[in-house]
mmCIF file of C-alpha atoms in Angstrom:
data_model
loop_
_atom_site.group_PDB
_atom_site.id
_atom_site.type_symbol
_atom_site.label_atom_id
_atom_site.label_comp_id
_atom_site.label_asym_id
_atom_site.label_seq_id
_atom_site.Cartn_x
_atom_site.Cartn_y
_atom_site.Cartn_z
ATOM 1 C CA MET Y 1 24.501 -32.880 -78.902
ATOM 2 C CA LEU Y 2 26.639 -33.065 -75.769
ATOM 3 C CA GLU Y 3 28.211 -36.315 -76.904
ATOM 4 C CA ALA Y 4 29.013 -34.805 -80.309
ATOM 5 C CA ALA Y 5 30.726 -31.834 -78.670
ATOM 6 C CA MET Y 6 32.664 -34.131 -76.377
ATOM 7 C CA ALA Y 7 33.663 -36.335 -79.303
ATOM 8 C CA ASP Y 8 34.893 -33.276 -81.209
ATOM 9 C CA THR Y 9 37.184 -32.277 -78.362
ATOM 10 C CA CYS Y 10 38.212 -35.846 -77.554
ATOM 11 C CA GLY Y 11 40.967 -35.669 -80.144
ATOM 12 C CA ASN Y 12 42.496 -32.821 -78.147
ATOM 13 C CA LYS Y 13 41.948 -34.431 -74.751
ATOM 14 C CA ASN Y 14 45.654 -34.877 -74.024
ATOM 15 C CA LYS Y 15 46.217 -31.167 -74.606
ATOM 16 C CA ARG Y 16 43.245 -30.234 -72.470
ATOM 17 C CA PHE Y 17 43.746 -32.596 -69.526
ATOM 18 C CA ASN Y 18 47.468 -33.197 -69.510
ATOM 19 C CA ILE Y 19 48.003 -30.348 -67.072
ATOM 20 C CA GLY Y 20 51.596 -29.885 -65.986
ATOM 21 C CA ALA Y 21 53.017 -32.718 -68.068
ATOM 22 C CA GLY Y 22 53.966 -30.447 -70.939
ATOM 23 C CA LYS Y 23 52.836 -32.751 -73.747
ATOM 24 C CA ALA Y 24 50.783 -30.064 -75.431
ATOM 25 C CA ASN Y 25 53.984 -28.271 -76.351
ATOM 26 C CA GLY Y 26 55.914 -31.447 -77.158
ATOM 27 C CA ALA Y 27 57.841 -31.885 -73.911
ATOM 28 C CA GLY Y 28 57.988 -35.448 -72.683
ATOM 29 C CA ALA Y 29 57.053 -36.944 -76.018
ATOM 30 C CA GLY Y 30 58.057 -40.540 -76.329
ATOM 31 C CA ASP Y 31 58.562 -41.130 -72.612
ATOM 32 C CA GLY Y 32 56.251 -44.156 -72.837
ATOM 33 C CA ASP Y 33 53.897 -42.994 -70.088
ATOM 34 C CA ASP Y 34 50.925 -42.106 -72.308
ATOM 35 C CA THR Y 35 48.726 -44.987 -71.109
ATOM 36 C CA GLU Y 36 48.318 -43.494 -67.641
ATOM 37 C CA ASP Y 37 47.289 -40.163 -69.166
ATOM 38 C CA GLU Y 38 44.862 -41.799 -71.581
ATOM 39 C CA GLU Y 39 43.261 -43.860 -68.806
ATOM 40 C CA CYS Y 40 42.794 -40.728 -66.740
ATOM 41 C CA ASP Y 41 41.363 -38.901 -69.745
ATOM 42 C CA VAL Y 42 38.830 -41.686 -70.258
ATOM 43 C CA GLU Y 43 37.911 -41.451 -66.578
ATOM 44 C CA VAL Y 44 37.450 -37.680 -66.842
ATOM 45 C CA TRP Y 45 35.304 -37.962 -69.968
ATOM 46 C CA ASP Y 46 33.211 -40.751 -68.432
ATOM 47 C CA THR Y 47 32.635 -38.658 -65.301
ATOM 48 C CA LEU Y 48 31.607 -35.655 -67.382
ATOM 49 C CA ARG Y 49 29.314 -37.733 -69.591
ATOM 50 C CA TYR Y 50 27.678 -39.468 -66.607
ATOM 51 C CA SER Y 51 27.100 -36.225 -64.696
ATOM 52 C CA PHE Y 52 25.689 -34.376 -67.698
ATOM 53 C CA LYS Y 53 23.346 -37.259 -68.523
ATOM 54 C CA LYS Y 54 22.177 -37.419 -64.919
ATOM 55 C CA ALA Y 55 21.546 -33.663 -64.812
ATOM 56 C CA GLN Y 56 19.778 -33.761 -68.184
ATOM 57 C CA ALA Y 57 17.448 -36.520 -66.969
ATOM 58 C CA VAL Y 58 16.417 -34.390 -63.976
ATOM 59 C CA LEU Y 59 15.965 -31.322 -66.196
ATOM 60 C CA ASP Y 60 13.803 -33.357 -68.594
ATOM 61 C CA GLN Y 61 11.688 -34.472 -65.657
ATOM 62 C CA ASN Y 62 11.288 -30.831 -64.623
ATOM 63 C CA ARG Y 63 10.182 -29.931 -68.140
ATOM 64 C CA GLU Y 64 7.366 -32.490 -67.871
ATOM 65 C CA LEU Y 65 6.407 -31.286 -64.398
ATOM 66 C CA ILE Y 66 6.276 -27.675 -65.611
ATOM 67 C CA LYS Y 67 3.982 -28.710 -68.484
ATOM 68 C CA LYS Y 68 1.686 -30.417 -65.972
ATOM 69 C CA VAL Y 69 1.675 -27.338 -63.714
ATOM 70 C CA LYS Y 70 0.753 -25.169 -66.701
ATOM 71 C CA GLU Y 71 -2.069 -27.529 -67.719
ATOM 72 C CA ASN Y 72 -3.387 -27.608 -64.144
ATOM 73 C CA HIS Y 73 -3.238 -23.837 -63.915
ATOM 74 C CA GLN Y 74 -5.039 -23.340 -67.221
ATOM 75 C CA SER Y 75 -7.780 -25.787 -66.216
ATOM 76 C CA LYS Y 76 -8.599 -23.636 -63.138
ATOM 77 C CA ILE Y 77 -10.019 -26.756 -61.489
ATOM 78 C CA PRO Y 78 -9.507 -26.354 -57.729
ATOM 79 C CA ASP Y 79 -8.132 -29.894 -57.244
ATOM 80 C CA ASN Y 80 -5.607 -29.363 -60.040
ATOM 81 C CA LEU Y 81 -4.489 -26.068 -58.539
ATOM 82 C CA VAL Y 82 -3.920 -27.832 -55.213
ATOM 83 C CA LYS Y 83 -1.872 -30.514 -57.018
ATOM 84 C CA ASN Y 84 0.369 -27.765 -58.371
ATOM 85 C CA VAL Y 85 1.717 -27.091 -54.879
ATOM 86 C CA GLY Y 86 3.202 -30.595 -54.730
ATOM 87 C CA LEU Y 87 4.412 -30.419 -58.325
ATOM 88 C CA ILE Y 88 6.176 -27.114 -57.708
ATOM 89 C CA ARG Y 89 7.824 -28.570 -54.600
ATOM 90 C CA GLU Y 90 9.043 -31.482 -56.708
ATOM 91 C CA ILE Y 91 10.423 -29.047 -59.303
ATOM 92 C CA ASN Y 92 12.282 -27.173 -56.561
ATOM 93 C CA GLY Y 93 13.688 -30.447 -55.222
ATOM 94 C CA ASN Y 94 14.867 -31.358 -58.705
ATOM 95 C CA ILE Y 95 16.607 -28.013 -59.052
ATOM 96 C CA SER Y 96 18.475 -28.817 -55.842
ATOM 97 C CA LYS Y 97 19.457 -32.198 -57.328
ATOM 98 C CA VAL Y 98 20.874 -30.506 -60.429
ATOM 99 C CA VAL Y 99 22.846 -28.077 -58.258
ATOM 100 C CA GLU Y 100 24.259 -31.053 -56.308
ATOM 101 C CA ILE Y 101 25.197 -32.853 -59.530
ATOM 102 C CA TYR Y 102 27.034 -29.817 -60.905
ATOM 103 C CA SER Y 103 28.689 -29.078 -57.552
ATOM 104 C CA GLY Y 104 29.934 -32.647 -57.312
ATOM 105 C CA LEU Y 105 31.134 -32.520 -60.897
ATOM 106 C CA SER Y 106 33.016 -29.308 -60.227
ATOM 107 C CA VAL Y 107 34.748 -30.756 -57.162
ATOM 108 C CA ASN Y 108 35.623 -34.013 -58.946
ATOM 109 C CA PHE Y 109 36.912 -32.184 -61.992
ATOM 110 C CA SER Y 110 39.012 -29.785 -59.901
ATOM 111 C CA ASP Y 111 40.465 -32.680 -57.897
ATOM 112 C CA THR Y 112 41.339 -34.539 -61.097
ATOM 113 C CA VAL Y 113 43.058 -31.491 -62.583
ATOM 114 C CA ARG Y 114 45.029 -30.985 -59.352
ATOM 115 C CA GLN Y 115 46.071 -34.647 -59.322
ATOM 116 C CA ARG Y 116 47.121 -34.476 -62.961
ATOM 117 C CA LYS Y 117 49.134 -31.350 -62.272
ATOM 118 C CA LYS Y 118 50.942 -33.084 -59.393
ATOM 119 C CA ILE Y 119 51.623 -36.144 -61.538
ATOM 120 C CA GLY Y 120 52.887 -33.940 -64.352
ATOM 121 C CA ASN Y 121 55.123 -31.958 -62.032
ATOM 122 C CA ARG Y 122 56.581 -35.191 -60.601
ATOM 123 C CA LYS Y 123 57.297 -36.494 -64.101
ATOM 124 C CA VAL Y 124 59.093 -33.263 -64.992
ATOM 125 C CA GLU Y 125 61.115 -33.373 -61.740
ATOM 126 C CA ASN Y 126 62.031 -37.045 -62.337
ATOM 127 C CA ARG Y 127 63.225 -36.269 -65.876
ATOM 128 C CA ARG Y 128 65.436 -33.463 -64.547
ATOM 129 C CA SER Y 129 67.114 -35.698 -61.950
#
């Protein structure tokens, strides 16, 4: 589902990620510098895809761990209840991993947008000179 949503917006990627370059409104069209923008867009999409897949894998693992905790709890077998302590700790650790993944993604995405904005501003300044 994520890939389908990303594919749907991929056609608009230059408008979405071409911050500061003005191509969304037609400025700079035909300046021959589209390859740099497209390469950066591919990098952004690959980073997003990788991070979301990584987070989803951890969330899927948590889903399985939660099922096991529920089964152990319903069994009311003392050994299984003791096992739940370790399983719950693992779930909490996985939640921390997901937070790290999304934090890293946020920082990387923000840095990329800032870099693109600087590049776009430099292109505009160079065209004016």
